[in-house]
Amino acid sequence: MCIADEVPFEIPESWEWVRLSKIVYNRGQMTPAKDFCYIDIGSIDNKNQKLSIEENIVTADKAPSRARKIVTIGDILYSTVRPYLHNMCIIDRSFSHTPIASTGFAVLTCHSGFLNEFLFYYLMSPNFDTYANNTDNAKGVAYPAINDNKLYQALIPVPPKAEQERIVKKLKDVLPYVVTYGVKYSEAKSLNNGFTNKLKKSILQEAVQGKLVSQEPTDEPASVLLEHIHAEKERLIQEGKIKRDKHESVIFRRDNSHYRKLYLKKIYFSIKSTNFWYLYFKFLNQIYLIRF
């Protein structure tokens, strides 16, 4: 495949596509001989791409087999396992002990003329994600990983260094707004997803409390209305139109008011009271009253 076939978008003439292997080098590996600061996937905040401020100090005799990669300030750590999770960061501080990273990371040290922050932002871009997570490059089902050979073959669009610095500065200016927008968008999406159910519940609550329409002070109290309903039910039983339930209606007190709890099975009717009609219905095995 020629390089032109691999280029996902056009770049300015002053830019050039460069293999990652020509931009960075690897500091190599070592077997810990004394206490060290171990950096593994859990050391990375993949929401903010930051290294944890807490040091994970490990003794040499308890060093994990994957604790091998040498790192220093300015290096980029890029997790080659499930790269879509963006478990990556720039080493931006010193350590109390020699820092050693897991072999689950690619440790990228930029050559002169290449800005590590520019490369870091590009490694997080959708363009690079497409490459790193392509099934031809990332192998595995549960934990797809891109090997170092495939990673270093990636093509990176590289502008002149001054342009790299300008782009990084602009990104640092706008990214806080992007993060804020992302949070607000997630909150709005969550509200929209739950709006329908909340609306239904609120309307039902308003209806139960008689707040859907204006209330008339001349209306008879609910206790009297419930007695009418109970009498109507008894009339229907006496006429043989319905059967008496095994559970009799009971009176209970709540919120300083008396209510009659009615046990009905698929019985719906309305009773005229003063100037309004009341409809009671069964919902979640409870009887509710709505005034119209």
CSV table of C-alpha atoms in Angstrom, one decimal, residues 213-220 225 270-279 290-292:
chain,number,residue,atom,x,y,z
A,213,VAL,CA,-58.2,22.2,37.6
A,214,SER,CA,-59.2,25.0,40.0
A,215,GLN,CA,-60.8,23.8,43.2
A,216,GLU,CA,-64.3,24.9,44.3
A,217,PRO,CA,-64.7,25.7,48.1
A,218,THR,CA,-68.3,24.5,47.9
A,219,ASP,CA,-67.3,21.0,46.9
A,220,GLU,CA,-68.1,18.4,49.5
A,225,LEU,CA,-67.5,11.5,48.2
A,270,SER,CA,-67.9,7.9,37.9
A,271,ILE,CA,-70.1,9.8,40.5
A,272,LYS,CA,-71.5,13.2,40.0
A,273,SER,CA,-70.7,15.6,42.9
A,274,THR,CA,-71.8,19.2,42.8
A,275,ASN,CA,-70.5,20.6,39.6
A,276,PHE,CA,-67.7,18.1,38.9
A,277,TRP,CA,-67.4,14.5,37.8
A,278,TYR,CA,-65.0,12.2,39.7
A,279,LEU,CA,-63.4,9.3,38.0
A,290,ILE,CA,-59.5,12.5,39.6
A,291,ARG,CA,-61.9,15.5,39.4
A,292,PHE,CA,-63.0,16.8,36.1
